Structure formats: structure tokens, C-alpha cells
PDB file of C-alpha atoms in Angstrom:
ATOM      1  CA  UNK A   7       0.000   0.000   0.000  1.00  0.00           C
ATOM      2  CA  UNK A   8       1.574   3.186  -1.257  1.00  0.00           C
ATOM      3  CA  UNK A   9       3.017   5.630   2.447  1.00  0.00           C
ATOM      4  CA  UNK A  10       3.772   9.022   2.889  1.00  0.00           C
ATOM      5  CA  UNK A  11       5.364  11.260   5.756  1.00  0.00           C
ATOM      6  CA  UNK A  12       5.591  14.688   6.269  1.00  0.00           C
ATOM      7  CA  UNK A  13       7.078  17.786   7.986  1.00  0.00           C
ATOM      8  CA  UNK A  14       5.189  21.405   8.014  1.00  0.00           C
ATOM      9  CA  UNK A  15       6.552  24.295  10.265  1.00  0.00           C
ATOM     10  CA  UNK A  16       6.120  27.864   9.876  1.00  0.00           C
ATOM     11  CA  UNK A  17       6.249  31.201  11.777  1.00  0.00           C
ATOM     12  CA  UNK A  18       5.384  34.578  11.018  1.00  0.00           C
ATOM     13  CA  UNK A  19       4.896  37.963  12.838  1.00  0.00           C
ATOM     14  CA  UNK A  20       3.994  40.274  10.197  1.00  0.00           C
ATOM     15  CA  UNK A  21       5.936  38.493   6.788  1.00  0.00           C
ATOM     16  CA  UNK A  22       7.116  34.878   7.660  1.00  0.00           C
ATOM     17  CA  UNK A  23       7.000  31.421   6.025  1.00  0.00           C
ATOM     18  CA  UNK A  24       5.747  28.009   5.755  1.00  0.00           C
ATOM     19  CA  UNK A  25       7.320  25.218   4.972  1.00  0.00           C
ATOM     20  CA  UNK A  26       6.577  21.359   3.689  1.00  0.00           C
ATOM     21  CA  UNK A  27       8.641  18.628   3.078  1.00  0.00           C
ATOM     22  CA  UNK A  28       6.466  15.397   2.177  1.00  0.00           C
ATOM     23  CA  UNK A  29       7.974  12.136   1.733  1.00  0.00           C
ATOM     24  CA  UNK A  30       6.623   9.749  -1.506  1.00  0.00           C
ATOM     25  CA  UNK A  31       7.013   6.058  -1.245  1.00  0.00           C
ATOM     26  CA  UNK A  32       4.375   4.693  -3.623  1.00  0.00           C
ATOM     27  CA  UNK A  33       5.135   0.787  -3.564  1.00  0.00           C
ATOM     28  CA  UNK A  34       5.402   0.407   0.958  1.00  0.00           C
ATOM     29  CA  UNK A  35       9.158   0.350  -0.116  1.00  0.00           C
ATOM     30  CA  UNK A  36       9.798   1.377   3.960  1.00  0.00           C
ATOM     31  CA  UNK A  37      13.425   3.525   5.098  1.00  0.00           C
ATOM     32  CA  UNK A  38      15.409   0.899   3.837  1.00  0.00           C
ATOM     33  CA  UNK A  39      14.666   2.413  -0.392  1.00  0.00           C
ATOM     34  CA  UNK A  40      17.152   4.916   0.459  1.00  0.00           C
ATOM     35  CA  UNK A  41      19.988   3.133  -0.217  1.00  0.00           C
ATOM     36  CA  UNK A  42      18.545   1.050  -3.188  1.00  0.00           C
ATOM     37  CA  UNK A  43      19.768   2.357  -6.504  1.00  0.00           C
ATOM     38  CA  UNK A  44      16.294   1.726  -8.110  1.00  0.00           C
ATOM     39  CA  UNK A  45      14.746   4.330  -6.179  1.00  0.00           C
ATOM     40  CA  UNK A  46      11.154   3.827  -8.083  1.00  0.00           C
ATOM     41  CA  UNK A  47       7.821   5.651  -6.693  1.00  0.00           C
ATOM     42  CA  UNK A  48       9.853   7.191  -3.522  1.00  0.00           C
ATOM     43  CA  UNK A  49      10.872  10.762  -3.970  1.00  0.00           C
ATOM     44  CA  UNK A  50      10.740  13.857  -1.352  1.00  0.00           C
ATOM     45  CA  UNK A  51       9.091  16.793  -2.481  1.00  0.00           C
ATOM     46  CA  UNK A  52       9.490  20.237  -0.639  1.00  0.00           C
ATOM     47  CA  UNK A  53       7.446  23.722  -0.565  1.00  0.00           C
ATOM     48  CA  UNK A  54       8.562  26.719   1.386  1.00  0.00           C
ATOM     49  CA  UNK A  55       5.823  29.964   0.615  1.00  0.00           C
ATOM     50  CA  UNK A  56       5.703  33.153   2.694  1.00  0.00           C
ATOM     51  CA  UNK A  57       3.431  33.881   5.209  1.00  0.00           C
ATOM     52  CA  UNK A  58       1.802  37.714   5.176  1.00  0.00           C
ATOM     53  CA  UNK A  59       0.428  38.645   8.240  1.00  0.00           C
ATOM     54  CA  UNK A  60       0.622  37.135  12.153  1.00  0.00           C
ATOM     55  CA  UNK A  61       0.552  33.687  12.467  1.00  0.00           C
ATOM     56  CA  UNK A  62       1.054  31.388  15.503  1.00  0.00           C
ATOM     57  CA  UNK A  63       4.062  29.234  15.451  1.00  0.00           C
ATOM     58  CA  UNK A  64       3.691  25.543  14.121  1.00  0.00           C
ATOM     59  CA  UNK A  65       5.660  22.284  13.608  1.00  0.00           C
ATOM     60  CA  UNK A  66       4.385  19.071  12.836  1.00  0.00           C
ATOM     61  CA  UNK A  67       5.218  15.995  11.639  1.00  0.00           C
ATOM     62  CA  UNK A  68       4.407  12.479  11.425  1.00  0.00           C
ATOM     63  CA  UNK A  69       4.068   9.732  13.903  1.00  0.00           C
ATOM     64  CA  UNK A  70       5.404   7.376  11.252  1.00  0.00           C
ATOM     65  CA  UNK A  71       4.512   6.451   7.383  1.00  0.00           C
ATOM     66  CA  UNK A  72       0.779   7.138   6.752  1.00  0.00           C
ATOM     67  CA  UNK A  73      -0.857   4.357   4.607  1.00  0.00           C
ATOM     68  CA  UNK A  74      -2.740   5.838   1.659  1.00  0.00           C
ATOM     69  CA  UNK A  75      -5.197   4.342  -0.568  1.00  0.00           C
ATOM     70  CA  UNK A  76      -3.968   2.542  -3.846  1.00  0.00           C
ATOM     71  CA  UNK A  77      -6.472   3.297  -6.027  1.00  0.00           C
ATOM     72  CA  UNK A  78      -5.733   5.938  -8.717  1.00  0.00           C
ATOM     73  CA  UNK A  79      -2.442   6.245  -6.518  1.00  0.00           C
ATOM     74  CA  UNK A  80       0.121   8.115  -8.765  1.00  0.00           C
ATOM     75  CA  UNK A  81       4.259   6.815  -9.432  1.00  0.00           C
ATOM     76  CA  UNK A  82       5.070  10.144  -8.110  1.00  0.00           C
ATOM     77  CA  UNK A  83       3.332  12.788  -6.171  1.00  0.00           C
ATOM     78  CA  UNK A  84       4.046  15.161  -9.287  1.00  0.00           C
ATOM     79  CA  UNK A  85       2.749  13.422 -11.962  1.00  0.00           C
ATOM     80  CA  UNK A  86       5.950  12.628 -13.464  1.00  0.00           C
ATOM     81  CA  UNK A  87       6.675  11.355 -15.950  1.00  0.00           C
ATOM     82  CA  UNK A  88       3.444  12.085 -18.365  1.00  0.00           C
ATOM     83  CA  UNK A  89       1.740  14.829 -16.034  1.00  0.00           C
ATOM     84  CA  UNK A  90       2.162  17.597 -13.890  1.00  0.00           C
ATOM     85  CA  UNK A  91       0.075  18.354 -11.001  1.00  0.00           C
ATOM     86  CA  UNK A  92      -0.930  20.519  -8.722  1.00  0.00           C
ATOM     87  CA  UNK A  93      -1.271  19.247  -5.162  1.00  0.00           C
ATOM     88  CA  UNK A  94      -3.810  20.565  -2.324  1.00  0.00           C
ATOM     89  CA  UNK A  95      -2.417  19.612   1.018  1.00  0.00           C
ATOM     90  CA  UNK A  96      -4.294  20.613   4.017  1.00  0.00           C
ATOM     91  CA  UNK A  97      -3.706  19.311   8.159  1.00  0.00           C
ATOM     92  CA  UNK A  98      -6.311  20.413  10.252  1.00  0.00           C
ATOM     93  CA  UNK A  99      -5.700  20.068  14.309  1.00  0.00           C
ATOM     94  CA  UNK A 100      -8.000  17.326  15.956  1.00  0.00           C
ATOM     95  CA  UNK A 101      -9.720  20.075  18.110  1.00  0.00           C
ATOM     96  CA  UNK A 102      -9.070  23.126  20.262  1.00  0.00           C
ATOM     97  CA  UNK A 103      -6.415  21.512  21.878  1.00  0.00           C
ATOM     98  CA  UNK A 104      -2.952  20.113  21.247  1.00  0.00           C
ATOM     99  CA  UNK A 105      -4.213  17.101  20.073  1.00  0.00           C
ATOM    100  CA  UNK A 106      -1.828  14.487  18.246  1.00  0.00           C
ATOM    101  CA  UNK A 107      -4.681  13.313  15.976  1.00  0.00           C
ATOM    102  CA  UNK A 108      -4.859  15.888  12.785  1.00  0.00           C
ATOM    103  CA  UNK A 109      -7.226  15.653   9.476  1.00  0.00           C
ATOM    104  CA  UNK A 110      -4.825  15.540   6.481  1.00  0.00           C
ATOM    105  CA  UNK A 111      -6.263  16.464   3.069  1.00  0.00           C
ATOM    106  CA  UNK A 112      -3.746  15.623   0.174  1.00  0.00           C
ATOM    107  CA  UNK A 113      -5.502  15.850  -3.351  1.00  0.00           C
ATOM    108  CA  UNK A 114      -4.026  15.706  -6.502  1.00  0.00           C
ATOM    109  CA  UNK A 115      -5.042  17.787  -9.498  1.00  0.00           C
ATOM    110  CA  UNK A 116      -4.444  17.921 -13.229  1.00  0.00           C
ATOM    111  CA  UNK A 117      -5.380  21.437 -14.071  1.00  0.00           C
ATOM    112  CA  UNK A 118      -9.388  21.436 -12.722  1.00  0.00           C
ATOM    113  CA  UNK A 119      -9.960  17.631 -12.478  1.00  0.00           C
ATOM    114  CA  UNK A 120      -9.064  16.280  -9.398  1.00  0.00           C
ATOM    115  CA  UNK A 121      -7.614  12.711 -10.151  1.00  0.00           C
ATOM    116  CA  UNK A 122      -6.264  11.515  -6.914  1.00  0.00           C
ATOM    117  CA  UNK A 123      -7.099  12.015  -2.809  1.00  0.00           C
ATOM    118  CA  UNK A 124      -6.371  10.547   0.138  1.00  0.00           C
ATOM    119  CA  UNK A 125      -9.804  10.708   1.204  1.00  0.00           C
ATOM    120  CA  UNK A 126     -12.801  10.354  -0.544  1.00  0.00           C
ATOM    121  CA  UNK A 127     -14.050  14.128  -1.705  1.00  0.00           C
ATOM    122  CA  UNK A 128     -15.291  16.159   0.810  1.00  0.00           C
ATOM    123  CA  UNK A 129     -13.551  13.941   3.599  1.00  0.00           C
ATOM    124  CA  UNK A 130     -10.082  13.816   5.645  1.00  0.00           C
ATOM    125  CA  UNK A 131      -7.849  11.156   6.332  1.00  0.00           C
ATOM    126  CA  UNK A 132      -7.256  10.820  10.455  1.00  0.00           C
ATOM    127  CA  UNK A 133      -2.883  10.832  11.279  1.00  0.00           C
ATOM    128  CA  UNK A 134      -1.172  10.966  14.152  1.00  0.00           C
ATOM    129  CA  UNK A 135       1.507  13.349  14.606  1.00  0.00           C
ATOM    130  CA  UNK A 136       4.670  12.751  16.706  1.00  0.00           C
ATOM    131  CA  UNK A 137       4.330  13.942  20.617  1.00  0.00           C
ATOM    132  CA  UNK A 138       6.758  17.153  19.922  1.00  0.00           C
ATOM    133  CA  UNK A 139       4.297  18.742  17.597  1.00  0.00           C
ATOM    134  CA  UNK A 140       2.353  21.573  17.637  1.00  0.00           C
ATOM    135  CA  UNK A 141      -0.481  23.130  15.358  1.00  0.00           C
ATOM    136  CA  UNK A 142      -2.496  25.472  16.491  1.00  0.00           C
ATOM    137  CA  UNK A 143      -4.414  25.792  13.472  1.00  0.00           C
ATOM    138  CA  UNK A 144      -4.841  25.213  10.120  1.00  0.00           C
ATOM    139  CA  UNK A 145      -2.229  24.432   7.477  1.00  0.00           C
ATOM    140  CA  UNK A 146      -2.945  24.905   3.852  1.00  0.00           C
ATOM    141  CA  UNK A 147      -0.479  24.561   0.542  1.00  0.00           C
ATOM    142  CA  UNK A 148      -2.188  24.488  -3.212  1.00  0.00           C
ATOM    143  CA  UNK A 149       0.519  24.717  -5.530  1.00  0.00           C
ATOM    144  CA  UNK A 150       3.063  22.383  -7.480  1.00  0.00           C
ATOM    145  CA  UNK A 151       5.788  20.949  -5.753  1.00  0.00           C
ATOM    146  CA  UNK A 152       9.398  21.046  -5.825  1.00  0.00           C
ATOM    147  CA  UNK A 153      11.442  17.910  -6.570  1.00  0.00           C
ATOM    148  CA  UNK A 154      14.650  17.568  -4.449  1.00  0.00           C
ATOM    149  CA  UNK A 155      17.777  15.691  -5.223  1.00  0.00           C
ATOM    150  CA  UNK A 156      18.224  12.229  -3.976  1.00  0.00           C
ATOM    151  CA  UNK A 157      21.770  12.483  -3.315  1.00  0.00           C
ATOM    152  CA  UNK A 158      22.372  16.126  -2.606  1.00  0.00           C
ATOM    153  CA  UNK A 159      21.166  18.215  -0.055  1.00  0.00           C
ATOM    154  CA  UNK A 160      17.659  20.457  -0.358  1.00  0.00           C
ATOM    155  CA  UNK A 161      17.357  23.117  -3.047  1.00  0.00           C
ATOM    156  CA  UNK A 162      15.798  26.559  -3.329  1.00  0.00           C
ATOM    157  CA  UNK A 163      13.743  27.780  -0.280  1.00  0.00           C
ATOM    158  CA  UNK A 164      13.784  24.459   1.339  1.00  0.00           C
ATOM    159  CA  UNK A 165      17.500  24.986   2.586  1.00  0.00           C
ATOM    160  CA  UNK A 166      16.015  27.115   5.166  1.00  0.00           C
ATOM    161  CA  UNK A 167      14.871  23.478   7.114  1.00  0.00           C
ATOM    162  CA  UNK A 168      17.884  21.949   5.968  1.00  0.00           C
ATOM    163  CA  UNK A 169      21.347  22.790   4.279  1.00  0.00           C
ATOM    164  CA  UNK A 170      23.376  20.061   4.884  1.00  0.00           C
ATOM    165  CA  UNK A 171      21.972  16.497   4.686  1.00  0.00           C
ATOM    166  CA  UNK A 172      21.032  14.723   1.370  1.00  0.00           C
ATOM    167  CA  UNK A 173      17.443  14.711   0.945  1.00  0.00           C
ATOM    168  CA  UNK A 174      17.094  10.877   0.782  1.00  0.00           C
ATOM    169  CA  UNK A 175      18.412  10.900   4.249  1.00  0.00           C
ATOM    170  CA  UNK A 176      15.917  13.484   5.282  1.00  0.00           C
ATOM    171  CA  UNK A 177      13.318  11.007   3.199  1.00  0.00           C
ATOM    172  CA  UNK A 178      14.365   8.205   5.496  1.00  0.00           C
ATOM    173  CA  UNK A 179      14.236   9.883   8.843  1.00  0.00           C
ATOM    174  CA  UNK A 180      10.083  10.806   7.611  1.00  0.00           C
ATOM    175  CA  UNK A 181       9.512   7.205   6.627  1.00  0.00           C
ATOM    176  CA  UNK A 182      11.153   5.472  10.419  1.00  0.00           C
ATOM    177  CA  UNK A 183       8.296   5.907  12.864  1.00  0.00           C
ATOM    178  CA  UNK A 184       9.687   7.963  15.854  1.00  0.00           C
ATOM    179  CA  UNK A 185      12.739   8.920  14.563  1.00  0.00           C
ATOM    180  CA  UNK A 186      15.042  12.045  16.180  1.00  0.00           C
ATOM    181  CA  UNK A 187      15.023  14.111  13.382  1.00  0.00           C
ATOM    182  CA  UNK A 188      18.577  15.020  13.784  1.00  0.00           C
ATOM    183  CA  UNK A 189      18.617  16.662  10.620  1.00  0.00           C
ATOM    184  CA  UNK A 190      16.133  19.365  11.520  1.00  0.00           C
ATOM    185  CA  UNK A 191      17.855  22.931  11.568  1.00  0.00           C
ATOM    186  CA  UNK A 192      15.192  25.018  12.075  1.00  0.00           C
TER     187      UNK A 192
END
């Protein structure tokens, strides 16, 4: 059954920024893919957008791997190799409290035509973040993705999480349930 993980922190006081760095494994290819050399359906895909305005200070990620359905289920979260798609992630806090159960909307578009979710339409998937996390409210992203290098570190905006570490080692540390997240900068 195809897995993904994810990270999303942000901050911002009166211009910030938001960050997400989702990890793809499409064939329940577990931590271990990261040092295959067929690296099929797992990739880790990053977004970093500003913030205008005050926002309360978030960080969340995964317990562990999040089982998603098969159906429809892309290779990769981008559409690659024939398509390329726009994704609408959303993580909603459990309740007025700092609950570790969140609603996670992930859908994936092709221009209007929404051709994969997580969930059926109109309905969240239920995750468990790790016990460090924090969201006070609601997360949103709707745009396209950036691909990161296997082998090399994060590109573009995402180097403000991370700098350093190859991004299939940041991939890993999503995909191991509990792990220390050493790599974390921010």
C-alpha cells in the first residue's frame, strides 16, 4: 500500500514562512529504499511559501509512514513522468487543543480535475503526529511541488529546514516511525 510522511513548520509575525517537506514512497518500499539504486515511486518533495500577516508558530510531523489508498495512486506525487500536477495539502488540528490526531487532506489535481485524494471528496484522512508537535491551526499549501535531489542536499527555499543532509536521508528519517530528526535545523 503506497506511504507518505511529512514535515510542516512555519512562523510569522507580520511576513514569515511556511514550509513542507512530504515524503513519496508509492510501492510500501519502507526507510530501507534509500539506499537502493532503483529508487522507483519514492521521492521527497518540498514547498517553502511566505506567510503575510501574524501567524502562531507551528511544527508538525508524522508519527510514522501514513498508509494511503492505492487506487488511482500516482508513481510520483508530481505526476511525473506524463503529467504535472498541482497538489492541495491541508492538516487540520483534531480540536481546540494540542491534540496528536490531525485531518490531512492531500488531493491531486491535473489542471481542474481532481484525479487523486487521500480521502474520498469532501472527507479527511485521520494521522497521528509525533508527541513534539504543535499546530495550532490550520495548514494549507495548493501549488506544485518542488522535486529535491536524492543524493544532494535540499534546493531553493527548502534549505532554510535543511542545508546540509542529502534529501534521501531526510526522506528516510520521515519514513522510520519515531525517529530524532537530527537533521532538523530550524
Amino acid at each position: 500500500m503506497p506511504q507518505l510522511a511529512f514535515f510542516v513548520a512555519g512562523i510569522s509575525e507580520i511576513v514569515g514562512g511556511a514550509g513542507l517537506l512530504l515524503a513519496w514512497d508509492r510501492f510500501d518500499r519502507g526507510p530501507s529504499a534509500a539506499d537502493d539504486i532503483d529508487i522507483n515511486g519514492c521521492q521527497l518533495y518540498a514547498l517553502v511559501n511566505p506567510i503575510l500577516g501574524p501567524a502562531l508558530p507551528f511544527k508538525m510531523i508524522t508519527k510514522g509512514p501514513v498508509a494511503i489508498p492505492e487506487e488511482n495512486c500516482p508513481t510520483y506525487l508530481d505526476g511525473f513522468p506524463d503529467q504535472d500536477l498541482v497538489t492541495r495539502f491541508e492538516i487540520k488540528p483534531g480540536g481546540t487543543t494540542s491534540s496528536h490526531i490531525q485531518d490531512l487532506t492531500l488531493e491531486l489535481f491535473n489542471g481542474s480535475t481532481r484525479i487523486y485524494g487521500v480521502a474520498p471528496e469532501g472527507q479527511t484522512l485521520k494521522i497521528e503526529s509525533a508527541n513534539w508537535s504543535l499546530l495550532p491551526s490550520t495548514v494549507s499549501f495548493q501549488d506544485k511541488l518542488e522535486i529535491q535531489p536524492w543524493e544532494d542536499p535540499l534546493e531553493g527555499w527548502a534549505q532554510l529546514i535543511n542545508s546540509k543532509t542529502p534529501s534521501k536521508e531526510i526522506w528516510r528519517s520521515l519514513m522510520t516511525p519515531n525517529d530524532d530528526l537530527t537533521w532538523l535545523e530550524i
